[in-house]
XYZ file of N, CA and C in Angstrom:
216
model
N -48.103 254.422 54.170
C -48.230 253.001 53.708
C -48.236 252.950 52.327
N -47.417 252.093 51.784
C -47.396 251.888 50.212
C -47.837 250.632 49.689
N -48.945 250.740 48.761
C -49.438 249.585 48.316
C -48.920 249.206 47.137
N -48.680 248.021 46.866
C -48.111 247.704 45.618
C -48.990 246.677 44.934
N -49.041 246.683 43.767
C -49.897 245.690 43.056
C -49.235 244.415 42.732
N -49.864 243.173 43.053
C -49.271 241.967 42.919
C -49.024 241.803 41.266
N -47.918 240.856 41.141
C -47.715 240.652 39.569
C -48.699 239.448 39.146
N -48.583 239.167 37.864
C -49.468 238.192 37.224
C -49.040 236.873 37.824
N -47.899 236.681 38.165
C -47.418 235.160 38.840
C -47.800 235.158 40.119
N -47.813 236.306 41.012
C -48.417 236.095 42.235
C -50.062 236.056 42.274
N -50.812 236.636 41.518
C -52.128 236.375 41.345
C -52.290 234.978 40.893
N -51.588 234.299 39.963
C -51.818 232.866 39.221
C -51.463 231.844 40.520
N -50.498 232.300 41.389
C -50.253 231.277 42.403
C -51.385 231.305 43.508
N -51.872 232.653 43.782
C -52.998 232.661 44.848
C -54.097 232.081 44.444
N -54.415 232.232 43.040
C -55.771 231.740 42.829
C -55.740 230.254 42.661
N -54.580 229.677 42.284
C -54.310 228.336 42.365
C -54.194 227.648 43.617
N -53.855 228.382 44.743
C -54.037 227.856 46.146
C -55.526 228.009 46.411
N -56.285 229.038 45.841
C -57.639 229.092 46.390
C -58.486 227.753 45.739
N -58.022 227.616 44.470
C -58.754 226.241 43.795
C -58.449 225.238 44.604
N -57.113 224.877 44.679
C -56.927 223.585 45.316
C -57.619 223.583 46.841
N -57.712 224.764 47.485
C -58.357 224.654 48.698
C -59.660 224.273 48.598
N -60.608 224.510 47.733
C -61.786 224.277 47.373
C -61.937 222.524 46.898
N -60.975 222.259 45.913
C -61.104 220.973 45.364
C -60.524 219.949 46.316
N -59.466 220.167 46.887
C -58.649 219.199 47.729
C -59.774 219.163 49.177
N -60.155 220.205 49.552
C -60.970 220.229 50.873
C -62.401 219.381 50.596
N -62.922 219.648 49.439
C -64.196 219.019 49.148
C -64.145 217.642 49.185
N -63.146 217.148 48.186
C -62.983 215.781 48.127
C -62.398 215.061 49.363
N -61.470 215.912 50.196
C -61.194 215.189 51.510
C -62.353 214.825 52.488
N -63.344 215.921 52.474
C -64.323 215.712 53.199
C -65.286 214.566 52.696
N -65.686 214.744 51.485
C -66.449 213.547 50.933
C -65.822 212.113 51.146
N -64.496 211.979 51.148
C -63.939 210.875 51.143
C -63.646 210.186 52.423
N -63.323 211.086 53.294
C -62.967 210.499 54.658
C -64.040 210.613 55.746
N -65.130 211.458 55.590
C -66.213 211.539 56.314
C -67.142 210.564 55.725
N -67.101 210.358 54.512
C -67.851 209.328 54.004
C -67.798 207.912 54.573
N -66.720 207.599 55.212
C -66.599 206.405 55.917
C -67.156 206.361 57.299
N -67.173 207.873 57.817
C -67.378 208.002 59.386
C -68.871 208.123 59.475
N -69.449 209.159 58.845
C -71.066 209.572 59.059
C -71.877 209.229 57.920
N -71.319 208.675 56.823
C -72.069 208.267 55.781
C -71.961 209.301 54.549
N -72.382 208.722 53.296
C -71.951 209.489 52.008
C -72.907 210.831 51.915
N -74.296 210.501 52.424
C -75.139 211.742 52.332
C -74.826 212.970 53.296
N -74.573 212.418 54.556
C -74.170 213.515 55.580
C -72.832 214.145 55.010
N -71.762 213.244 54.441
C -70.581 213.983 54.123
C -70.633 214.926 52.903
N -71.608 214.574 51.893
C -71.905 215.448 50.793
C -72.357 216.731 51.190
N -73.375 216.777 52.255
C -74.013 217.930 52.922
C -72.854 218.718 53.662
N -72.078 218.012 54.496
C -71.002 218.950 54.967
C -70.047 219.359 53.939
N -69.698 218.764 52.874
C -68.847 219.227 51.793
C -69.393 220.499 51.164
N -70.700 220.570 50.836
C -71.425 221.583 50.308
C -71.428 222.669 51.461
N -71.569 222.349 52.513
C -71.511 223.713 53.539
C -70.117 224.153 53.627
N -69.020 223.542 53.321
C -67.643 223.862 53.387
C -67.432 224.648 52.327
N -67.927 224.178 50.988
C -67.779 224.992 49.746
C -68.523 226.518 49.917
N -69.826 226.371 50.624
C -70.527 227.770 50.868
C -69.926 228.554 51.763
N -69.219 228.097 52.653
C -68.361 228.793 53.690
C -67.313 229.582 52.966
N -66.525 228.600 52.244
C -65.473 229.038 51.575
C -65.807 230.247 50.531
N -66.985 230.061 49.756
C -67.398 231.085 48.908
C -67.771 232.241 49.528
N -68.403 232.178 50.695
C -68.837 233.417 51.534
C -67.736 234.240 52.105
N -66.977 233.712 52.520
C -65.658 234.258 53.251
C -64.699 234.772 52.036
N -64.510 234.139 51.138
C -63.386 234.374 50.024
C -63.972 235.413 49.037
N -65.294 235.127 48.697
C -65.623 235.940 47.625
C -66.557 236.993 48.107
N -67.646 236.703 48.861
C -68.580 237.651 49.229
C -68.105 238.591 50.132
N -67.257 238.226 51.045
C -66.644 239.109 52.005
C -65.494 239.830 51.612
N -65.017 239.542 50.300
C -64.048 240.254 49.523
C -62.599 239.850 50.288
N -62.393 238.611 51.111
C -61.196 238.116 51.372
C -60.232 237.992 50.601
N -60.724 237.474 49.643
C -59.547 237.036 48.334
C -58.883 238.349 47.566
N -59.743 239.574 47.559
C -59.188 240.788 47.253
C -58.174 241.473 48.136
N -58.549 241.026 49.352
C -57.704 241.553 50.481
C -56.276 240.689 50.336
N -56.281 239.349 50.038
C -55.253 238.581 49.873
C -54.192 239.000 48.660
N -55.107 239.449 47.739
C -54.267 239.951 46.443
C -53.339 241.194 46.753
N -53.906 241.835 47.765
C -52.968 243.058 47.762
C -51.630 242.832 48.927
N -50.824 243.570 48.122
C -49.490 243.476 49.171
C -49.114 244.899 49.712
N -49.120 244.840 50.860
C -48.929 246.293 51.738
C -47.432 246.470 52.243
N -46.885 247.372 52.162
C -45.379 247.706 52.997
C -45.695 248.631 53.903
N -45.211 248.440 55.162
C -45.357 249.809 55.881
C -44.072 250.830 55.762
């Protein structure tokens, strides 16, 4: 198996997608669930969403696994 390092353009694209995941997801949860369950509960759910994203992408090193390109 050959492991290839991603280019700076690929890293920039991946990090942009991750940031959009957090920003768009957070505000979507706050806005849309704010009408359904109330602003306080929606804010708490949005913080749980950010915490889960941080845990899996940063703490569990999935972001670094995503940045590797592997060829068989």
